[in-house]
Coordinates of C-alpha atoms in Angstrom, one line a residue:
M28 CA 0.0 0.0 0.0
S29 CA 1.4 3.4 -1.0
C30 CA 1.1 6.0 1.8
R31 CA 1.6 9.6 0.8
H32 CA 3.1 12.6 2.6
G33 CA 5.9 10.7 4.5
Y34 CA 3.8 8.4 6.7
S35 CA 5.3 5.2 5.3
R36 CA 8.7 6.5 6.0
A37 CA 7.6 7.5 9.5
V38 CA 6.6 3.9 10.2
R39 CA 9.9 2.6 9.1
R40 CA 12.0 5.1 11.1
R41 CA 10.3 5.3 14.4
T42 CA 11.8 2.2 16.1
A43 CA 15.3 3.3 14.9
L44 CA 14.9 6.7 16.5
G45 CA 13.7 5.4 19.8
V46 CA 9.9 5.5 20.2
V47 CA 8.0 5.1 23.4
G48 CA 4.3 4.6 23.8
V49 CA 2.8 6.5 26.7
A50 CA -1.0 6.5 27.0
G51 CA -1.4 6.5 23.3
F52 CA 1.3 9.0 22.5
V53 CA 4.4 8.7 20.4
V54 CA 7.5 10.5 21.6
V55 CA 10.6 10.6 19.4
V56 CA 13.8 11.8 20.9
A57 CA 16.5 12.9 18.4
A58 CA 19.2 15.4 17.8
G59 CA 18.9 17.3 21.1
G60 CA 15.2 18.0 20.8
Y61 CA 12.0 16.0 21.1
W62 CA 8.9 15.3 19.0
V63 CA 5.5 14.6 20.5
G64 CA 2.6 13.3 18.6
P65 CA -0.7 11.5 19.5
L66 CA -2.0 8.3 18.2
G67 CA -5.6 9.3 18.0
S68 CA -5.8 10.9 21.4
T69 CA -5.0 14.2 23.2
E70 CA -1.6 15.8 23.2
A71 CA -0.2 16.4 26.7
A72 CA 0.3 20.1 26.3
G73 CA 2.8 21.5 28.7
K74 CA 3.9 18.0 29.8
R75 CA 6.5 17.2 27.2
T76 CA 9.4 15.2 28.6
A77 CA 12.3 13.4 27.0
V78 CA 12.2 9.6 27.5
T79 CA 14.7 6.9 26.6
S80 CA 12.7 3.7 26.7
T81 CA 12.6 1.7 23.5
T82 CA 9.1 0.3 24.0
T83 CA 7.1 0.5 20.8
T84 CA 3.4 1.2 20.2
T85 CA 1.2 0.0 17.3
L86 CA 0.7 2.7 14.8
P87 CA -2.6 3.4 13.1
V88 CA -3.2 2.0 9.7
I89 CA -3.3 4.9 7.3
P90 CA -5.1 4.2 4.0
A91 CA -3.8 5.4 0.6
R92 CA -5.1 8.7 -0.8
T93 CA -8.4 8.6 -2.6
G94 CA -9.0 11.0 -5.5
I95 CA -8.5 14.5 -4.3
L96 CA -8.6 13.5 -0.6
S97 CA -5.6 12.5 1.5
P98 CA -6.2 10.4 4.6
P99 CA -2.8 11.3 6.0
I100 CA -3.5 15.1 5.7
Y101 CA -7.0 14.5 7.2
L102 CA -5.6 12.4 10.1
E103 CA -2.8 14.9 10.7
N104 CA -5.3 17.7 11.2
Q105 CA -7.3 15.6 13.7
R106 CA -4.3 15.8 16.0
P107 CA -4.6 18.3 18.8
G108 CA -3.5 21.7 17.6
S109 CA -2.2 24.8 19.3
A110 CA -2.5 28.5 18.9
A111 CA 0.9 29.0 20.6
W112 CA 2.6 29.5 17.2
Q113 CA 1.3 33.1 17.3
V114 CA 3.7 35.8 18.6
S115 CA 2.4 37.2 21.9
H116 CA 5.4 39.5 22.7
S117 CA 7.7 41.2 20.2
T118 CA 10.3 43.9 20.7
P119 CA 11.8 45.1 17.4
G120 CA 15.2 43.6 16.9
A121 CA 15.2 41.7 20.2
I122 CA 15.2 38.3 18.5
Q123 CA 15.2 37.6 14.8
G124 CA 16.4 34.9 12.4
Y125 CA 16.3 33.1 9.1
A126 CA 16.9 29.7 7.6
N127 CA 19.7 29.1 5.1
T128 CA 17.1 27.7 2.7
V129 CA 13.5 28.5 1.8
S130 CA 12.6 24.9 1.8
A131 CA 13.8 21.4 2.7
Q132 CA 12.7 17.8 2.5
P133 CA 12.1 15.6 5.5
G134 CA 15.5 14.3 6.6
D135 CA 17.4 17.5 5.7
Q136 CA 19.3 19.3 8.4
V137 CA 18.5 23.0 8.2
P138 CA 20.9 25.6 9.7
I139 CA 19.0 28.5 11.5
M140 CA 20.7 31.9 12.1
V141 CA 19.4 33.7 15.1
S142 CA 20.4 37.1 16.6
T143 CA 19.1 38.0 20.0
V144 CA 19.8 40.3 23.0
D145 CA 18.4 37.6 25.3
P146 CA 20.8 35.4 27.2
T147 CA 19.2 32.2 25.9
F148 CA 16.5 31.2 23.5
H149 CA 14.8 28.1 22.1
V150 CA 13.0 27.2 18.9
E151 CA 9.6 25.7 18.5
A152 CA 8.6 24.1 15.1
Y153 CA 4.9 24.3 14.2
R154 CA 3.4 22.6 11.2
M155 CA 0.6 24.9 9.9
G156 CA -2.8 23.6 9.0
W157 CA -6.4 23.5 10.4
Y158 CA -6.0 21.6 13.7
Q159 CA -9.5 22.4 15.1
S160 CA -9.1 26.0 13.7
L161 CA -6.1 26.6 16.0
G162 CA -3.8 26.8 13.0
G163 CA -0.8 24.8 14.0
R164 CA 0.7 21.8 15.8
L165 CA 3.9 21.7 17.8
V166 CA 6.2 19.1 16.1
W167 CA 9.6 19.8 17.8
Q168 CA 11.3 22.0 20.3
S169 CA 15.0 22.7 20.8
P170 CA 16.7 22.9 24.2
E171 CA 17.8 26.3 25.5
I172 CA 20.6 27.8 23.4
A173 CA 23.0 30.6 24.3
G174 CA 21.9 33.8 22.7
T175 CA 24.1 36.4 21.1
P176 CA 23.6 39.6 19.0
K177 CA 24.9 39.0 15.5
A178 CA 26.8 41.4 13.4
A179 CA 25.1 44.3 11.7
P180 CA 24.0 43.7 8.1
V181 CA 26.2 44.3 5.2
D182 CA 25.1 46.8 2.5
D183 CA 26.2 46.6 -1.1
P184 CA 26.6 50.2 -2.4
V185 CA 26.1 49.2 -6.0
T186 CA 22.8 47.2 -5.8
N187 CA 21.7 48.4 -2.3
M188 CA 21.4 44.7 -1.3
V189 CA 21.2 44.2 2.4
E190 CA 22.5 40.9 3.8
A191 CA 22.9 39.4 7.3
R192 CA 26.0 37.3 7.1
W193 CA 25.4 35.4 10.3
T194 CA 26.8 32.0 11.4
P195 CA 24.3 29.3 12.3
S196 CA 23.0 29.2 15.9
L197 CA 21.5 25.7 15.6
T198 CA 20.5 23.1 13.1
L199 CA 16.9 22.0 12.7
P200 CA 16.9 18.2 12.6
T201 CA 14.0 17.3 10.4
D202 CA 13.4 13.6 9.8
A203 CA 10.8 11.3 8.2
T204 CA 8.4 11.9 11.1
W205 CA 8.0 15.5 9.9
L206 CA 5.0 15.6 7.5
Q207 CA 5.6 17.8 4.5
G208 CA 3.9 21.2 4.7
D209 CA 4.3 24.8 5.7
Y210 CA 6.2 25.3 9.0
L211 CA 6.7 28.3 11.2
L212 CA 9.7 28.2 13.5
K213 CA 9.0 30.3 16.6
L214 CA 12.0 31.8 18.2
V215 CA 11.4 32.3 22.0
G216 CA 13.9 34.4 24.0
S217 CA 14.4 33.9 27.7
S218 CA 13.0 37.3 28.4
G219 CA 9.8 36.5 26.4
N220 CA 10.8 38.1 23.1
Q221 CA 9.4 36.1 20.1
A222 CA 9.7 36.0 16.3
L223 CA 8.9 33.7 13.4
V224 CA 10.9 32.0 10.6
P225 CA 9.0 30.4 7.8
L226 CA 10.1 27.1 6.2
T227 CA 8.5 24.9 3.5
L228 CA 8.9 21.2 3.9
R229 CA 8.6 19.6 0.4
D230 CA 8.0 16.1 -0.9
D231 CA 9.5 16.2 -4.4
A232 CA 8.4 12.6 -5.2
S233 CA 4.7 13.3 -4.4
P234 CA 2.1 12.9 -7.2
S235 CA -0.5 14.8 -5.0
A236 CA -3.5 16.2 -6.7
F237 CA -2.6 19.7 -5.5
L238 CA 0.7 21.5 -5.4
V239 CA 0.8 24.8 -3.4
V240 CA 3.5 27.3 -4.4
N241 CA 4.6 29.5 -1.5
A242 CA 5.4 32.8 -3.1
V243 CA 8.7 33.5 -1.2
T244 CA 10.1 35.6 -4.1
S245 CA 7.3 38.1 -3.6
W246 CA 7.7 38.0 0.2
Q247 CA 11.4 38.8 -0.4
A248 CA 10.7 41.6 -2.9
Y249 CA 8.7 43.5 -0.3
N250 CA 11.0 42.7 2.6
D251 CA 12.6 45.9 3.9
W252 CA 14.6 44.3 6.8
G253 CA 17.9 46.2 7.1
G254 CA 16.5 49.2 5.2
C255 CA 16.1 48.2 1.6
S256 CA 13.6 46.3 -0.5
L257 CA 12.9 46.1 -4.3
Y258 CA 10.7 49.1 -3.7
N259 CA 12.6 51.5 -1.6
C260 CA 15.6 52.1 0.7
Q261 CA 14.5 53.9 3.8
G262 CA 15.7 57.5 3.8
L263 CA 17.8 57.1 0.6
G264 CA 15.2 57.9 -2.0
A265 CA 16.3 54.8 -3.9
R266 CA 15.5 51.1 -4.2
A267 CA 17.5 47.8 -4.3
T268 CA 18.1 46.0 -7.5
V269 CA 19.1 42.9 -5.7
V270 CA 17.6 41.5 -2.4
S271 CA 19.0 38.6 -0.4
F272 CA 17.2 35.7 1.3
D273 CA 20.1 35.8 3.8
R274 CA 18.2 38.0 6.3
P275 CA 15.1 37.9 8.4
Y276 CA 11.7 39.1 7.1
G277 CA 10.9 42.6 8.5
S278 CA 7.1 42.2 8.5
A279 CA 4.6 40.1 10.4
E280 CA 7.0 39.2 13.2
G281 CA 9.4 37.5 10.7
S282 CA 6.8 35.5 8.7
G283 CA 6.8 37.7 5.6
D284 CA 3.5 37.7 3.7
Y285 CA 2.7 34.1 4.6
L286 CA 0.1 34.7 7.2
G287 CA -1.8 37.4 5.3
N288 CA -1.6 36.2 1.7
E289 CA -1.5 32.4 1.9
F290 CA -2.3 30.8 5.2
P291 CA -6.1 31.4 5.4
L292 CA -6.7 29.4 2.3
L293 CA -4.1 26.8 3.0
R294 CA -5.6 25.9 6.4
R295 CA -8.9 25.2 4.5
L296 CA -7.1 22.7 2.2
E297 CA -5.9 20.9 5.3
E298 CA -9.3 21.1 7.0
W299 CA -10.9 19.4 4.0
G300 CA -8.2 16.7 4.0
F301 CA -7.3 17.5 0.4
D302 CA -4.3 15.7 -1.2
V303 CA -1.9 18.6 -1.1
T304 CA 1.9 19.1 -1.0
Y305 CA 3.9 22.3 -0.8
T306 CA 6.8 23.9 -2.6
T307 CA 8.2 27.4 -3.2
D308 CA 8.6 29.4 -6.3
V309 CA 12.4 29.1 -5.9
D310 CA 11.9 25.3 -6.2
V311 CA 9.7 25.7 -9.2
H312 CA 12.5 27.8 -10.8
R313 CA 14.9 24.9 -10.1
H314 CA 12.7 22.0 -11.1
P315 CA 9.7 23.2 -13.2
E316 CA 9.3 19.6 -14.5
L317 CA 7.9 18.6 -11.1
L318 CA 4.7 20.6 -11.8
L319 CA 3.7 17.8 -14.2
Q320 CA 3.3 15.3 -11.3
H321 CA 0.2 17.1 -10.1
K322 CA -3.4 17.7 -11.3
A323 CA -3.4 21.3 -10.2
V324 CA -0.9 24.0 -9.2
L325 CA -2.2 26.6 -6.8
S326 CA -0.8 30.2 -6.7
M327 CA -1.8 32.2 -3.6
G328 CA -2.8 35.9 -2.9
H329 CA 0.3 37.8 -4.2
D330 CA 2.6 35.8 -6.5
E331 CA 4.2 38.7 -8.4
Y332 CA 7.9 37.8 -9.0
W333 CA 8.7 35.0 -11.4
S334 CA 11.8 33.8 -13.2
K335 CA 11.8 32.8 -16.8
A336 CA 12.1 29.2 -15.8
M337 CA 9.0 29.5 -13.6
R338 CA 7.0 31.1 -16.4
D339 CA 8.2 28.4 -18.9
G340 CA 7.3 25.7 -16.4
M341 CA 3.8 27.0 -15.7
E342 CA 3.0 27.3 -19.4
A343 CA 4.3 23.8 -20.1
A344 CA 2.2 22.4 -17.2
R345 CA -0.9 24.0 -18.6
D346 CA -0.1 22.7 -22.0
H347 CA 0.2 19.2 -20.6
G348 CA -3.3 19.3 -19.0
V349 CA -2.3 20.5 -15.5
N350 CA -4.8 23.0 -14.1
L351 CA -3.6 26.3 -12.7
A352 CA -5.5 28.3 -10.1
F353 CA -4.5 31.9 -9.3
F354 CA -6.2 32.9 -5.9
G355 CA -4.8 36.4 -6.0
A356 CA -4.0 39.3 -8.3
N357 CA -0.8 40.7 -9.9
A358 CA 0.7 37.2 -10.5
A359 CA 3.6 36.7 -12.8
Y360 CA 4.1 40.5 -13.2
R361 CA 7.8 41.1 -12.8
Q362 CA 10.6 38.9 -14.1
I363 CA 13.5 38.1 -11.8
R364 CA 16.6 36.0 -12.0
F365 CA 18.8 34.5 -9.3
D366 CA 22.4 34.4 -8.1
A367 CA 24.2 32.5 -5.3
S368 CA 25.1 33.7 -1.9
A369 CA 27.6 32.2 0.6
N370 CA 24.7 30.1 1.9
G371 CA 24.0 28.5 -1.5
P372 CA 22.4 28.9 -4.9
D373 CA 19.4 31.1 -5.7
R374 CA 19.7 33.2 -2.5
H375 CA 20.1 36.6 -4.4
Q376 CA 17.0 37.8 -6.2
I377 CA 17.7 40.3 -9.0
N378 CA 15.2 42.8 -10.5
Y379 CA 16.4 45.9 -12.3
R380 CA 13.0 46.8 -13.9
T381 CA 14.7 48.3 -16.9
T382 CA 17.0 47.3 -19.7
A383 CA 19.9 48.6 -17.5
D384 CA 20.0 45.0 -16.3
P385 CA 23.5 43.9 -17.3
I386 CA 22.1 40.6 -18.8
S387 CA 20.0 42.4 -21.4
G388 CA 22.8 42.6 -23.9
T389 CA 23.7 38.9 -23.8
D390 CA 20.4 37.2 -22.9
P391 CA 17.6 39.7 -23.5
L392 CA 14.8 37.2 -22.7
Q393 CA 16.2 37.1 -19.1
T394 CA 16.0 40.8 -18.7
T395 CA 14.4 41.7 -15.4
V396 CA 11.7 44.0 -16.6
S397 CA 7.9 43.4 -16.3
F398 CA 6.9 40.4 -18.3
R399 CA 4.7 42.4 -20.7
Q400 CA 7.6 44.8 -21.5
A401 CA 10.2 44.6 -24.2
P402 CA 12.5 42.7 -24.7
V403 CA 10.6 40.0 -22.9
N404 CA 7.1 40.7 -24.4
R405 CA 5.2 38.0 -22.5
P406 CA 2.1 39.7 -21.0
E407 CA 0.6 37.8 -18.1
N408 CA -2.8 37.5 -19.6
T409 CA -1.5 35.0 -22.2
L410 CA -1.1 32.6 -19.3
I411 CA -3.5 33.7 -16.7
G412 CA -6.4 35.0 -18.9
Q413 CA -6.3 38.4 -17.3
Q414 CA -3.6 40.7 -15.8
Y415 CA -2.8 43.3 -13.3
E416 CA -4.2 46.8 -13.9
C417 CA -4.1 49.0 -10.8
N418 CA -4.1 49.5 -7.0
P419 CA -5.4 50.4 -4.5
V420 CA -9.1 49.6 -4.6
R421 CA -11.7 48.3 -2.2
A422 CA -14.9 47.1 -3.8
D423 CA -17.7 44.5 -4.0
M424 CA -17.4 41.5 -6.4
V425 CA -20.3 41.4 -8.8
V426 CA -21.4 38.0 -10.1
S427 CA -21.7 37.7 -13.9
E428 CA -22.3 34.0 -14.7
A429 CA -24.3 32.6 -11.8
G430 CA -25.1 29.4 -13.8
S431 CA -21.5 28.4 -13.9
W432 CA -20.3 25.3 -12.2
V433 CA -18.0 27.6 -10.2
Y434 CA -21.0 29.0 -8.3
A435 CA -22.6 25.6 -7.5
K436 CA -24.1 25.4 -4.0
T437 CA -23.8 29.1 -3.5
G438 CA -27.3 30.3 -4.5
V439 CA -25.9 33.5 -6.1
A440 CA -27.7 35.4 -8.9
D441 CA -26.3 37.5 -11.8
G442 CA -25.6 41.0 -10.5
Q443 CA -25.4 39.9 -6.9
R444 CA -22.7 41.6 -4.9
L445 CA -20.2 39.9 -2.5
E446 CA -19.1 42.5 -0.1
I447 CA -15.5 43.8 -0.2
V448 CA -13.9 41.0 -2.2
V449 CA -12.0 43.1 -4.6
G450 CA -8.8 44.8 -3.4
S451 CA -6.2 46.1 -2.9
E452 CA -4.7 45.1 -6.2
Y453 CA -6.9 43.8 -9.0
D454 CA -6.6 42.2 -12.5
R455 CA -8.8 42.7 -15.5
W456 CA -9.5 40.7 -18.7
S457 CA -8.8 42.5 -22.0
P458 CA -8.3 41.1 -25.5
G459 CA -4.8 41.1 -27.0
V460 CA -2.3 39.1 -29.1
G461 CA -1.9 35.7 -27.5
V462 CA -4.7 36.1 -25.0
P463 CA -7.0 32.9 -25.1
D464 CA -10.1 33.6 -27.1
N465 CA -12.3 31.4 -24.9
V466 CA -12.0 33.3 -21.6
E467 CA -15.2 33.1 -19.5
I468 CA -15.8 36.1 -17.2
L469 CA -17.4 34.8 -14.0
A470 CA -17.5 38.1 -12.1
H471 CA -17.2 41.7 -13.5
S472 CA -16.8 44.2 -10.7
P473 CA -16.7 48.0 -11.1
V474 CA -13.8 49.8 -9.4
S475 CA -12.3 53.2 -9.4
C476 CA -8.5 53.4 -9.1
R477 CA -6.5 56.6 -9.0
G478 CA -9.4 58.5 -10.7
R479 CA -9.9 55.9 -13.5
K480 CA -13.1 53.8 -13.7
S481 CA -12.6 50.2 -14.6
F482 CA -13.5 46.6 -13.7
S483 CA -12.0 43.7 -11.9
D484 CA -12.7 40.3 -13.3
V485 CA -12.9 36.6 -12.1
T486 CA -12.0 34.5 -15.2
Y487 CA -11.7 30.9 -16.4
Y488 CA -10.5 29.4 -19.6
T489 CA -9.5 26.0 -20.8
A490 CA -6.4 25.2 -23.0
A491 CA -6.3 22.7 -25.9
S492 CA -4.7 20.2 -23.5
G493 CA -7.7 20.3 -21.3
G494 CA -5.9 22.2 -18.6
G495 CA -8.1 24.8 -16.9
V496 CA -6.9 28.2 -15.6
F497 CA -8.9 30.0 -13.0
A498 CA -8.1 33.5 -11.7
T499 CA -9.8 35.6 -9.0
G500 CA -8.3 38.9 -10.0
T501 CA -8.1 40.2 -6.4
N502 CA -5.6 40.0 -3.5
Y503 CA -8.5 39.8 -1.0
W504 CA -9.7 36.4 -2.0
V505 CA -7.4 34.4 0.3
S506 CA -8.4 36.4 3.4
K507 CA -12.0 35.4 3.0
H508 CA -11.1 31.8 4.1
D509 CA -10.3 32.9 7.6
P510 CA -12.5 31.3 10.3
P511 CA -15.5 33.3 11.3
G512 CA -15.2 35.6 14.3
R513 CA -15.2 39.3 15.3
G514 CA -13.4 41.3 12.7
S515 CA -12.8 38.3 10.4
P516 CA -13.2 38.8 6.6
F517 CA -14.7 35.3 6.5
N518 CA -17.0 34.8 3.5
P519 CA -18.7 31.4 3.1
T520 CA -19.6 32.0 -0.5
I521 CA -16.0 32.6 -1.5
I522 CA -15.0 29.5 0.4
Q523 CA -17.6 27.4 -1.5
I524 CA -16.4 28.8 -4.9
T525 CA -12.8 27.9 -4.0
R526 CA -13.9 24.4 -3.0
N527 CA -15.9 24.0 -6.3
V528 CA -12.8 25.0 -8.3
L529 CA -10.6 22.6 -6.4
E530 CA -12.9 19.6 -6.6
V531 CA -12.9 20.0 -10.4
F532 CA -9.3 20.8 -10.8
G533 CA -8.1 18.0 -8.5
A534 CA -9.9 15.4 -10.7
G535 CA -7.8 16.1 -13.8
P536 CA -7.8 18.4 -16.9
A537 CA -10.8 20.6 -16.2
G538 CA -11.5 21.3 -19.9
R539 CA -12.5 17.7 -20.5
T540 CA -15.6 18.1 -18.2
H541 CA -16.0 21.8 -17.9
P542 CA -14.9 23.6 -21.1
S543 CA -14.9 27.4 -20.9
V544 CA -17.4 29.4 -22.9
A545 CA -16.3 32.9 -24.1
N546 CA -18.8 35.5 -22.9
A547 CA -17.1 38.9 -23.1
S548 CA -19.6 40.1 -25.7
A549 CA -22.4 39.8 -23.2
I550 CA -20.6 41.7 -20.4
A551 CA -21.0 45.4 -20.0
G552 CA -17.7 47.2 -20.3
H553 CA -16.3 44.4 -22.5
G554 CA -18.1 45.4 -25.7
G555 CA -21.5 44.0 -24.9
T556 CA -24.8 45.5 -23.8
G557 CA -24.6 43.7 -20.5
K558 CA -27.0 41.2 -18.9
Y559 CA -27.0 43.2 -15.6
E560 CA -25.8 46.6 -16.8
S561 CA -28.1 48.4 -14.3
S562 CA -26.0 47.1 -11.4
D563 CA -22.6 47.9 -13.0
T564 CA -21.8 50.7 -10.5
P565 CA -19.4 50.6 -7.6
S566 CA -21.1 50.1 -4.3
T567 CA -21.0 52.8 -1.7
S568 CA -18.9 50.5 0.5
S569 CA -16.2 50.5 -2.1
R570 CA -15.6 54.2 -1.4
S571 CA -15.3 54.7 -5.2
P572 CA -17.2 57.0 -7.6
S573 CA -19.8 55.2 -9.6
S574 CA -19.6 54.2 -13.3
S575 CA -21.9 52.4 -15.7
T576 CA -19.4 51.4 -18.4
S577 CA -15.6 51.4 -18.7
T578 CA -12.9 50.8 -21.2
N579 CA -9.4 49.6 -20.4
T580 CA -7.1 52.5 -21.1
T581 CA -3.9 50.5 -20.3
P582 CA -2.6 48.8 -23.4
P583 CA -2.3 45.0 -22.7
N584 CA 1.5 44.9 -23.4
T585 CA 2.6 47.9 -21.3
A586 CA 3.2 48.1 -17.6
P587 CA 1.1 50.4 -15.4
P588 CA 3.0 53.3 -13.9
E589 CA 4.4 53.1 -10.4
A590 CA 2.3 54.6 -7.7
P591 CA 2.6 55.6 -4.0
P592 CA 1.9 52.8 -1.5
P593 CA -1.8 52.2 -1.0
D594 CA -3.5 51.9 2.3
A595 CA -2.6 48.9 4.4
T596 CA -4.3 45.6 3.8
T597 CA -5.4 43.8 6.9
S598 CA -5.8 40.0 7.3
T599 CA -7.3 38.7 10.5
T600 CA -6.6 35.2 11.8
T601 CA -9.1 34.1 14.4
T602 CA -8.8 31.0 16.5
T603 CA -11.1 29.6 19.3
T604 CA -8.7 30.9 21.9
T605 CA -7.1 34.0 20.5
T606 CA -7.2 36.5 17.7
T607 CA -4.2 37.9 15.9
T608 CA -4.4 40.7 13.4
S609 CA -1.6 41.1 11.0
T610 CA -1.4 44.4 9.0
T611 CA 1.0 44.6 6.0
A612 CA 1.4 47.7 3.9
L613 CA 1.4 46.8 0.2
P614 CA 3.5 49.0 -1.9
P615 CA 2.8 49.2 -5.6
P616 CA 3.4 45.9 -7.5

């Protein structure tokens, strides 16, 4: 029997590592830390102790995955969770760190660099998921480690790259008992200071139905730790043309954009027990051929920075019948390339945004301009079916094809508004050379951005291979998957739409059962008279002027101009025991 997600390896390894059965628990002691996990019972929170007995306990039989469902993922999320992964006390600069790699596989040893003013600290590793809506489960904890402040970051005066050239403080000892997934490493100083370090644990051999791509290159582009990002250098009136992964993230207590732009939707995948594995866009760059192992590739809320290899790989996947789902906006907008750092390959991320990029003379197709600009000339809408137009906006989503399979079990009607789904960045469909001619517009939402009236679209099209491409056209989509609660952006209709898309996409090429039907001619603002033209005005809650029709004044193969940073976008994560609000300012894309 084939068991996915590392469970078969866990069975083989546990006796070798030293496993003890205590009241239905499994405790694994290894590499100076400990792992605690239940066998279908309750985790002894606060009572974790190292043990040395070699008594073994019978493990549960875990069935093979079935269709889009994964019993191992489902069973993992039945284990008692914890909200303790959240940061409860943070003093800027008191404790911070980073891993020497954006991802690893179970069994890899991962060096972690930590700088702290506290005398000692320890690290807690949490696997992120549903876990009774608590969001995480403690998998491992280090012993106390001597803390020390690390050296100041190094600035490159030519590129404005900031790098923290620190030595490792500890090594994270992953093994086969660590289920692949997204992890947050919580750094806890002896005085109570806390910070987070994200790490993706991959399974490159997995043929899972769904592959989630953590957009670490976009997290890094916006990372201003040390003073510089790809957008600005604090107080210098400039920007970096190279950023380094060898430094902490300066936002969301060190977790980058993970909690706001990705986690709310990912915890739903885990709650549903879907057959999902995880990777990063850096790994897609290195091995784009692995996309072909899956039924669907999932891009999250803000997946803006891609390399040529990433773009080539995603197009090849679509053309081989792999479905692509873009649960955000502004995806695949800027081209990047990579260089090595002292910690390894692909740790420096390069983005000049002009043909001043030194590579433009020797390899012009690698030039780090926007994809739609010369000499690259690969507008995003030729892949996604729509592309970025403007920010910031805050508007209702307006349904335009209520009879579509995408809206099954929602009960929505044409012209119905879903409150504040569009923002802060949005995409729009527009015709152009290379744009698929069978794009189906599922929502067509009026917006007003920087004085210009336009629309944000939800689109779907199917390729000749059968591969389906779904795009939400809004950054806010992911946040709507948060659990309900005070201040939560939770929206059950959006959650049902997401599930409908995934149930079709996880079954194989969507075009074979759900071919798209072009409908732009029937949509107001896209050359048609409009089936629900009377409602094509922005709602008062969008804080935008009204409009009845609009034309796209941005040519499809040109980049929108830069703009000042919009208002902050807020994502609220609610658990049954605590509520954490993470606010991240989104500069222009």
